[in-house]
Structure formats: structure tokens, C-alpha cells
Coordinates of C-alpha atoms in Angstrom, one line a residue:
M1 CA 50.8 -76.6 -85.5
K2 CA 53.1 -78.9 -83.6
Q3 CA 55.4 -76.7 -81.6
I4 CA 58.0 -77.1 -78.6
S5 CA 59.8 -74.7 -76.5
F6 CA 62.9 -75.4 -74.3
L7 CA 65.9 -74.2 -72.7
H8 CA 69.3 -75.6 -73.9
A9 CA 72.2 -75.1 -71.4
A10 CA 75.5 -76.7 -70.9
D11 CA 78.6 -76.6 -68.8
L12 CA 77.3 -75.4 -65.5
H13 CA 80.3 -76.4 -63.5
L14 CA 78.7 -75.5 -60.3
D15 CA 80.9 -74.8 -57.5
S16 CA 83.9 -74.1 -59.5
P17 CA 86.8 -73.3 -57.2
M18 CA 87.8 -70.2 -59.3
V19 CA 91.4 -70.6 -58.6
G20 CA 94.1 -67.9 -58.6
L21 CA 91.6 -65.4 -57.4
K22 CA 92.4 -65.3 -53.5
H23 CA 93.8 -61.9 -53.9
L24 CA 90.5 -60.2 -54.4
P25 CA 88.7 -58.4 -51.7
A26 CA 86.4 -61.0 -49.7
N27 CA 83.1 -59.5 -50.9
I28 CA 84.1 -59.7 -54.5
L29 CA 85.8 -63.1 -54.1
S30 CA 82.6 -64.4 -52.5
R31 CA 80.5 -63.1 -55.5
V32 CA 82.7 -64.7 -58.1
R33 CA 82.5 -68.0 -56.3
E34 CA 78.8 -67.8 -55.9
S35 CA 78.4 -66.9 -59.5
T36 CA 77.9 -70.4 -61.0
F37 CA 75.0 -70.6 -58.7
T38 CA 73.5 -67.3 -59.6
A39 CA 73.7 -68.3 -63.1
L40 CA 71.8 -71.6 -62.3
R41 CA 69.1 -69.6 -60.5
R42 CA 68.9 -67.4 -63.5
L43 CA 68.4 -70.2 -66.0
T44 CA 65.5 -71.6 -63.9
A45 CA 63.9 -68.2 -63.7
A46 CA 64.2 -68.0 -67.4
A47 CA 62.6 -71.5 -67.7
I48 CA 59.7 -70.6 -65.7
E49 CA 59.2 -66.9 -67.2
N50 CA 59.2 -68.4 -70.8
N51 CA 57.0 -71.5 -69.7
V52 CA 59.2 -73.8 -71.6
D53 CA 58.0 -77.6 -72.0
F54 CA 61.4 -78.7 -70.8
V55 CA 65.2 -78.1 -70.1
I56 CA 68.3 -79.7 -71.5
L57 CA 71.6 -79.8 -69.6
A58 CA 74.2 -81.0 -72.0
G59 CA 76.8 -82.3 -69.6
D60 CA 79.2 -81.0 -66.9
L61 CA 76.6 -79.8 -64.2
Y62 CA 79.5 -80.1 -61.7
D63 CA 83.0 -78.9 -61.9
G64 CA 84.5 -82.2 -60.5
E65 CA 83.7 -85.8 -60.1
D66 CA 83.3 -85.6 -56.5
R67 CA 80.2 -83.2 -56.7
S68 CA 80.1 -81.2 -53.6
I69 CA 77.1 -81.6 -51.3
R70 CA 76.6 -77.8 -51.7
A71 CA 76.6 -77.9 -55.4
Q72 CA 73.9 -80.9 -55.4
S73 CA 71.9 -79.1 -52.9
R74 CA 71.7 -75.9 -54.9
F75 CA 71.1 -77.9 -57.9
R76 CA 68.1 -79.9 -56.4
N77 CA 66.6 -76.7 -55.0
E78 CA 66.6 -75.2 -58.4
M79 CA 65.1 -78.3 -59.8
Q80 CA 62.3 -78.4 -57.3
K81 CA 61.3 -75.0 -58.4
L82 CA 61.0 -76.5 -62.0
S83 CA 59.2 -79.3 -60.5
Q84 CA 56.4 -77.1 -59.1
K85 CA 55.9 -75.7 -62.4
D86 CA 55.6 -79.1 -64.1
I87 CA 58.9 -78.6 -66.2
P88 CA 61.0 -81.7 -66.6
V89 CA 64.9 -81.6 -67.2
Y90 CA 66.7 -83.9 -69.2
V91 CA 70.6 -84.2 -68.1
I92 CA 73.6 -85.9 -69.4
H93 CA 76.8 -86.0 -67.5
G94 CA 80.2 -84.9 -69.3
N95 CA 83.8 -85.5 -68.6
H96 CA 84.0 -83.3 -65.5
D97 CA 81.1 -84.8 -63.7
H98 CA 81.2 -88.4 -65.1
L99 CA 79.6 -91.5 -63.5
S100 CA 82.6 -93.1 -62.2
G101 CA 83.3 -90.3 -59.6
S102 CA 83.0 -90.7 -56.0
W103 CA 80.5 -88.5 -54.1
V104 CA 77.6 -88.6 -51.5
H105 CA 74.5 -88.8 -53.4
L106 CA 71.5 -86.5 -52.9
D107 CA 68.2 -87.6 -54.5
M108 CA 67.0 -85.2 -57.2
P109 CA 63.2 -84.5 -57.7
S110 CA 61.3 -86.9 -60.3
N111 CA 61.3 -84.2 -62.9
V112 CA 64.9 -84.6 -63.4
H113 CA 65.9 -87.3 -65.9
F114 CA 69.4 -88.5 -66.2
F115 CA 70.9 -90.4 -69.2
G116 CA 72.8 -93.5 -68.6
S117 CA 76.3 -94.5 -69.9
D118 CA 75.0 -95.8 -73.2
V119 CA 73.1 -93.9 -75.8
E120 CA 69.5 -94.2 -74.9
M121 CA 66.1 -92.4 -75.7
K122 CA 63.7 -90.8 -73.5
V123 CA 60.1 -90.0 -74.5
F124 CA 58.5 -86.7 -73.6
H125 CA 54.7 -85.7 -74.1
T126 CA 53.8 -82.0 -74.3
K127 CA 50.7 -80.6 -72.7
R128 CA 49.6 -79.9 -76.4
G129 CA 50.1 -83.7 -77.2
D130 CA 53.2 -83.3 -79.1
T131 CA 55.7 -86.3 -78.9
V132 CA 59.5 -85.7 -78.4
H133 CA 62.3 -88.2 -78.5
L134 CA 65.6 -87.3 -76.8
Y135 CA 68.7 -89.1 -77.2
G136 CA 71.8 -88.9 -75.3
F137 CA 74.4 -90.5 -73.0
S138 CA 76.5 -89.7 -69.9
Y139 CA 80.2 -90.2 -69.6
I140 CA 81.1 -93.4 -67.6
Q141 CA 84.6 -92.0 -67.1
R142 CA 86.5 -88.8 -67.8
H143 CA 88.0 -89.8 -71.0
I144 CA 85.5 -90.8 -73.7
L145 CA 87.6 -90.8 -77.0
D146 CA 85.4 -93.2 -79.2
R147 CA 82.8 -92.0 -81.6
R148 CA 79.6 -92.3 -79.8
I149 CA 77.7 -90.4 -82.5
D150 CA 77.6 -93.7 -84.4
H151 CA 75.1 -95.0 -81.7
Y152 CA 72.5 -92.1 -82.2
Q153 CA 69.6 -93.5 -84.2
K154 CA 66.2 -92.2 -84.8
Q155 CA 63.6 -94.5 -82.9
D156 CA 59.8 -94.8 -83.9
S157 CA 57.7 -91.9 -85.0
A158 CA 57.8 -88.7 -82.9
D159 CA 57.0 -85.1 -83.8
F160 CA 60.6 -84.0 -82.9
H161 CA 63.8 -85.8 -82.5
I162 CA 66.3 -84.1 -80.2
G163 CA 70.2 -85.1 -80.0
I164 CA 72.1 -84.3 -76.7
L165 CA 75.9 -84.7 -77.0
H166 CA 78.7 -83.6 -74.9
G167 CA 81.8 -83.6 -77.3
N168 CA 84.2 -81.9 -79.6
E169 CA 83.5 -81.1 -83.2
G170 CA 86.0 -81.3 -85.9
G171 CA 89.1 -82.3 -83.5
G172 CA 89.7 -78.8 -82.4
T173 CA 92.9 -78.4 -80.1
D174 CA 91.0 -75.7 -77.6
H175 CA 89.5 -78.6 -75.6
D176 CA 90.1 -82.4 -75.2
N177 CA 88.9 -84.3 -78.3
Y178 CA 86.2 -86.3 -76.1
A179 CA 83.4 -88.0 -78.1
P180 CA 84.5 -86.4 -81.3
F181 CA 81.9 -85.8 -84.3
S182 CA 81.6 -83.8 -87.5
I183 CA 78.8 -81.8 -88.6
K184 CA 78.1 -84.2 -91.4
D185 CA 77.8 -86.8 -88.8
L186 CA 74.9 -84.9 -87.2
L187 CA 73.2 -83.9 -90.2
E188 CA 73.2 -87.5 -91.3
K189 CA 71.0 -88.4 -88.3
E190 CA 68.2 -86.3 -89.5
F191 CA 67.2 -84.8 -86.1
D192 CA 65.5 -81.8 -85.6
Y193 CA 67.9 -80.4 -83.0
W194 CA 71.4 -81.1 -81.7
A195 CA 72.0 -79.7 -78.0
L196 CA 75.8 -79.7 -77.7
G197 CA 78.0 -79.2 -74.6
H198 CA 81.8 -79.3 -74.0
I199 CA 83.0 -76.3 -75.7
H200 CA 82.6 -73.1 -73.5
K201 CA 82.3 -70.6 -76.4
R202 CA 78.8 -70.2 -78.0
A203 CA 78.6 -71.3 -81.4
I204 CA 75.8 -72.1 -83.9
L205 CA 77.4 -75.0 -86.3
S206 CA 74.2 -75.3 -88.2
E207 CA 71.1 -73.3 -88.8
T208 CA 69.0 -76.2 -90.5
P209 CA 68.8 -78.1 -88.5
P210 CA 70.1 -76.3 -85.4
I211 CA 73.3 -77.6 -84.1
I212 CA 74.3 -75.3 -81.2
Y213 CA 76.8 -75.0 -78.5
P214 CA 75.4 -72.6 -76.0
G215 CA 78.8 -72.1 -74.1
N216 CA 78.9 -72.2 -70.3
L217 CA 76.6 -70.5 -67.9
Q218 CA 79.3 -68.4 -66.2
G219 CA 82.8 -67.8 -67.2
R220 CA 85.1 -69.2 -64.8
N221 CA 88.8 -67.8 -66.0
R222 CA 90.2 -65.1 -68.5
K223 CA 90.1 -67.6 -71.6
E224 CA 86.1 -67.4 -71.0
T225 CA 85.5 -63.9 -71.9
G226 CA 82.1 -62.2 -72.5
V227 CA 78.6 -62.7 -71.2
K228 CA 77.5 -66.3 -70.7
G229 CA 74.2 -67.8 -70.9
C230 CA 71.8 -70.3 -72.6
Y231 CA 69.4 -70.5 -75.4
H232 CA 65.7 -70.5 -75.6
I233 CA 64.6 -72.6 -78.5
T234 CA 61.1 -72.6 -80.1
L235 CA 60.6 -75.4 -82.7
N236 CA 57.5 -75.8 -85.1
D237 CA 56.9 -77.2 -88.5
L238 CA 57.9 -74.0 -90.3
E239 CA 60.6 -72.2 -88.4
V240 CA 63.2 -72.1 -85.4
K241 CA 63.4 -69.5 -83.2
K242 CA 66.7 -68.9 -81.0
E243 CA 66.9 -66.4 -78.2
F244 CA 70.1 -66.1 -76.2
I245 CA 69.4 -65.4 -72.5
E246 CA 72.3 -64.0 -70.2
T247 CA 73.0 -65.7 -67.0
S248 CA 76.5 -64.8 -66.0
D249 CA 76.8 -62.6 -63.1
V250 CA 80.5 -61.9 -63.3
V251 CA 82.0 -61.3 -66.7
W252 CA 85.6 -61.7 -67.8
E253 CA 87.1 -59.4 -70.4
E254 CA 90.4 -58.6 -71.8
V255 CA 91.3 -55.4 -73.7
T256 CA 94.5 -53.7 -74.9
V257 CA 94.9 -50.0 -74.7
D258 CA 97.3 -48.3 -77.1
A259 CA 99.0 -45.6 -74.9
A260 CA 101.1 -44.4 -77.9
S261 CA 99.5 -40.6 -77.4
A262 CA 100.0 -40.6 -73.7
Q263 CA 103.2 -38.5 -72.4
S264 CA 102.7 -38.8 -68.7
F265 CA 101.4 -41.0 -65.8
Q266 CA 98.1 -38.8 -65.7
E267 CA 97.2 -39.4 -69.3
I268 CA 97.8 -43.2 -69.1
F269 CA 95.7 -43.3 -66.0
Q270 CA 92.9 -41.5 -67.8
L271 CA 93.0 -43.7 -70.9
C272 CA 92.8 -46.6 -68.4
Q273 CA 89.7 -45.0 -66.6
L274 CA 87.9 -44.3 -69.9
T275 CA 88.5 -48.1 -70.8
I276 CA 87.1 -49.2 -67.4
E277 CA 84.0 -47.2 -67.7
R278 CA 83.2 -48.4 -71.1
L279 CA 83.4 -51.9 -69.9
R280 CA 81.2 -51.2 -67.0
K281 CA 77.9 -53.1 -67.2
A282 CA 75.0 -52.5 -65.2
G283 CA 74.2 -55.2 -62.6
L284 CA 77.3 -57.2 -63.7
G285 CA 80.8 -57.6 -62.2
T286 CA 83.8 -57.4 -64.5
L287 CA 87.2 -59.2 -64.1
L288 CA 89.3 -57.3 -66.4
T289 CA 92.9 -58.2 -68.2
L290 CA 94.2 -55.0 -69.2
N291 CA 97.1 -54.7 -71.7
L292 CA 99.0 -51.5 -72.2
K293 CA 101.1 -51.2 -75.3
N294 CA 103.3 -48.4 -76.6
V295 CA 104.1 -46.9 -73.2
H296 CA 106.4 -44.1 -73.5
I297 CA 107.4 -42.2 -70.2
N298 CA 110.7 -40.6 -69.9
D299 CA 110.3 -39.0 -66.4
F300 CA 111.9 -41.8 -64.0
Q301 CA 109.5 -40.9 -61.1
E302 CA 106.4 -41.4 -63.3
K303 CA 107.7 -44.4 -65.0
K304 CA 108.3 -45.8 -61.2
I305 CA 104.7 -45.1 -60.1
L306 CA 103.3 -46.6 -63.3
D307 CA 105.1 -50.0 -62.4
T308 CA 104.0 -50.0 -58.8
E309 CA 100.9 -47.8 -58.2
L310 CA 98.9 -47.7 -61.3
L311 CA 97.0 -51.0 -60.7
E312 CA 96.3 -49.9 -57.2
L313 CA 94.7 -46.6 -58.3
L314 CA 92.6 -48.5 -60.9
I315 CA 90.9 -50.7 -58.4
D316 CA 91.0 -48.1 -55.5
Y317 CA 87.1 -47.7 -55.6
E318 CA 85.9 -50.8 -57.3
N319 CA 85.4 -52.7 -54.1
D320 CA 82.1 -51.0 -53.2
E321 CA 80.8 -51.0 -56.8
E322 CA 78.0 -53.6 -57.6
A323 CA 79.0 -53.3 -61.2
F324 CA 82.6 -53.4 -60.4
V325 CA 85.6 -53.5 -62.9
W326 CA 88.2 -55.2 -61.2
V327 CA 91.6 -55.4 -62.9
V328 CA 93.1 -58.7 -62.2
N329 CA 96.0 -58.6 -64.4
L330 CA 97.7 -55.2 -65.8
N331 CA 100.3 -56.0 -68.4
L332 CA 102.7 -53.4 -69.7
E333 CA 104.3 -53.9 -73.1
D334 CA 108.2 -54.0 -72.5
H335 CA 109.3 -50.7 -72.1
Q336 CA 111.4 -49.5 -75.0
Q337 CA 114.6 -49.1 -73.3
L338 CA 114.4 -52.7 -71.9
N339 CA 114.1 -54.4 -75.3
R340 CA 116.5 -57.3 -76.2
K341 CA 118.6 -55.3 -78.8
K342 CA 119.6 -52.9 -76.2
L343 CA 120.3 -55.2 -73.3
T344 CA 122.3 -57.6 -75.5
N345 CA 124.6 -54.5 -76.4
E346 CA 125.0 -53.6 -72.8
A347 CA 126.5 -57.0 -71.7
D348 CA 127.1 -60.4 -72.9
F349 CA 125.2 -61.8 -69.8
Y350 CA 122.0 -60.6 -71.4
T351 CA 122.9 -62.5 -74.7
E352 CA 123.5 -65.7 -72.8
L353 CA 120.2 -65.2 -70.9
F354 CA 118.2 -64.8 -74.0
A355 CA 119.9 -67.8 -75.8
T356 CA 118.8 -69.9 -72.6
I357 CA 115.4 -68.5 -72.8
D358 CA 115.0 -69.2 -76.4
D359 CA 116.3 -73.0 -76.1
Y360 CA 113.8 -73.5 -73.0
Q361 CA 111.2 -75.9 -74.6
N362 CA 109.2 -77.0 -71.7
P363 CA 107.8 -74.8 -68.9
E364 CA 105.5 -77.7 -67.6
T365 CA 108.7 -79.2 -66.3
A366 CA 109.3 -76.0 -64.0
I367 CA 105.8 -76.0 -62.7
A368 CA 105.6 -80.0 -62.3
P369 CA 105.2 -79.6 -58.6
L370 CA 101.9 -77.9 -59.0
Y371 CA 100.6 -80.8 -61.1
Q372 CA 102.0 -83.3 -58.4
H373 CA 100.1 -81.6 -55.9
Q374 CA 96.7 -83.2 -54.9
L375 CA 94.6 -80.2 -55.8
G376 CA 96.8 -79.4 -58.7
R377 CA 96.3 -82.8 -60.3
K378 CA 92.5 -82.5 -59.7
Y379 CA 92.1 -79.1 -61.3
L380 CA 95.0 -78.3 -63.7
T381 CA 95.0 -79.2 -67.4
S382 CA 98.2 -79.5 -69.6
L383 CA 99.3 -76.3 -71.1
T384 CA 98.7 -75.5 -74.7
E385 CA 101.6 -74.4 -76.9
E386 CA 100.1 -70.8 -76.8
E387 CA 99.9 -70.9 -73.1
Q388 CA 103.5 -72.2 -72.7
K389 CA 104.7 -69.2 -74.8
E390 CA 102.8 -66.9 -72.8
L391 CA 104.3 -68.2 -69.7
L392 CA 107.7 -68.1 -70.8
G393 CA 107.1 -64.4 -72.2
K394 CA 105.7 -63.3 -68.7
A395 CA 108.6 -65.1 -67.0
E396 CA 111.3 -63.2 -69.3
K397 CA 109.5 -59.8 -68.6
L398 CA 109.6 -60.5 -65.0
L399 CA 113.1 -61.5 -64.9
I400 CA 114.5 -58.7 -67.0
G401 CA 112.7 -56.2 -64.8
L402 CA 114.2 -57.4 -61.8
L403 CA 117.5 -57.5 -63.3
Y404 CA 117.4 -54.0 -64.7
Q405 CA 116.4 -52.6 -61.3

């Protein structure tokens, strides 16, 4: 029976700067910044352990077009491990690590095969004698907005045809609409497998043939929640086997705790502790956004330490934990006594304040200096409508809290 086995990964974003986390303790920050490399090592180990025929990396190996020497060196070391096991690697570059960037090149081992800027085919022969045709292209520049899918065509006869594509399906708004395609487009190509990249959330778009986004290897911010990894795929004439392999070393999570039943600081603290223990994962670090809703505390002193000391208590002993759960964001639902209706009844000033907030349409104007900064231009993306609303909401809560003091 003809059969192939391979790993499909995408969006490694090696050496991602993990911005906004400088407040973390040094040992946890170091582990977070090392996490993309840890995920790569776990990918390599999985390829060797499963004795796969080859590995597919579907774009965005590096986080930036400059491809740091450290990232290239780490990647080369892992590829050499695969080379020693005679495992080839097929790579396309995406919008983050496009071919027009400027970087100091490090040569890669001969088992690493890069696709050029035009859709091309590479031929692989397994040790069992099966023939695989792999099709793909690398981004020549950051913005590829045309339908490259139209250039994918089966060539000659092969036992398996695999398409590799870094792009956006269906015109979704969460990611830039690069190299757009539809599921129908991919099905019409009659390939045996589509290895996708670009979307950082794991998704199986089709079972027959498999059309898969594996997500990224390691979450890099609070929007990329949950355990990340890659797929081990086994294809033969009769079936497809899909095994998800976890690679992330640090996991982002967000939970909401209903504190309606809590009547004191101690009870709220215990609710938070129970939540943290429930989220603790053996061998993994967790960065947690914790939302507390329905907070009702009447005692002034307890209410004060809730605002100022709860977070400090929750992270007090996490620094020494290998399986740490570090609360990076603690959000308290608006105290009931600070709601808009009550405040507008207290003073006309609040009525004018809320009217100004409601009329404010473009928070990006206020943070324009960040985007004009050299690093800001490099790493920041435009805010979505949801992110703008969230930013305004946080600004309103902060302002009201300061004024009400």
C-alpha cells in the first residue's frame, strides 16, 4: 500500500519579541522569549520520534523580515538534526519573513528545500518508492493580495499531490486577506492534502481531502489562547490519520470568574486561587487574563485592597513554579456604585465626559506616536474594530476610577 507520513507546521515566528511583557520576572520573561525556540525543538523531536518521511513548514518561520542571526542559527541547528535522520524539510516564506527583507544569510543544510516566489513543484521520493509532488510559493513581498491559488496545477503523475499555501480563506477579518482562496478553489485542484499557514488558530476546513490550518507552534499574545502545535499526517490509499502534537511551552489563557457569590475579599481570593489551580498544566507555563465579574464588596478597606493587592497576592508564589500560572491582566468589572447612571446623577461633568467618550471614534489617533516609532512600525498592526472598543472601554474604566478616588 502506498503511504506517506509527514509533519505539517506553520507560523513558527521564531524569535518573536513578545512585546508588552517586560514587567514579568526575569526567569519567566526569559522562558517566554525562548518559547518559540522550545516549540521548534519539540517539532524536530516529534519528526524524529515518528520517523516521518518529511516536514512541511507553511510560512512565517521568522517573526520579521530581518530574520535575526539567532533565529536563523537556531533553525539551522534543528534542521541539521533532521538532516542526520535523512528527513527533508519543505519551506515556504510568508508575509512576515518574505523574500524582499534585508538580513544576513546563514546557509541551511541541504535537506531544507525552499520554494521561490512563483508557484513551483518539488518532487520527493520516499524510501518505499512512493512519489510525492509538493506545490507552493514564497511571498516576494509582505503584501500578496492576488489569487495565487490559480497558479496551482497538478503536474505529471505522482502517488500523492500536496499543496502548501500561506493565505487567508474566505476573506475573514481577523487576519490580513493575503493570497485569498476559498475551500471550493482548493477542492477543484484535486490534491491529496492542503498544508495551510497564516491563521494562528487550528482549523480543519475539509476532511476529504484534508485542508488544514495547524495554527502556530507557540502562542505569542493573549489573543492566541490554548495549547499550540502541529499535525502528524499519515496518508494512504484508504484513509487519513491526523494526530495533533503539542509544542507550546507557554500557554495563553483567558477566563471569566463570576464573583456574585463572594461577599468578602477572602472569598474572591479563594475563587481566583481555585481558577488558577484548575488552569495549571504540568510542565507548561500559563499567562492568564483573569476577568472578575459581579464583584460586590461593601467594606471600604476590603474594596481598596481588592484594587491594589489582589493581583500581587495571586502571583506571589508563581515565580518559582515550573508550571506557573502568571496573571498578566486582572480586570474587575465596573463596581456597581461606579456605573454611568449613578455618576451622571451625581454631576453634569460625568454626563459631558461620557458624551465625549461616546463621540470618540478613532483611538488610533491617540496612539499614533507608537505607530510612528521605529519599533512600533515594525511590530504593530492596525487595531480591529473590536480592539478599538476594548481600548476605549479600558480607558473609560481607568479614568472613572482615578476621578472617583
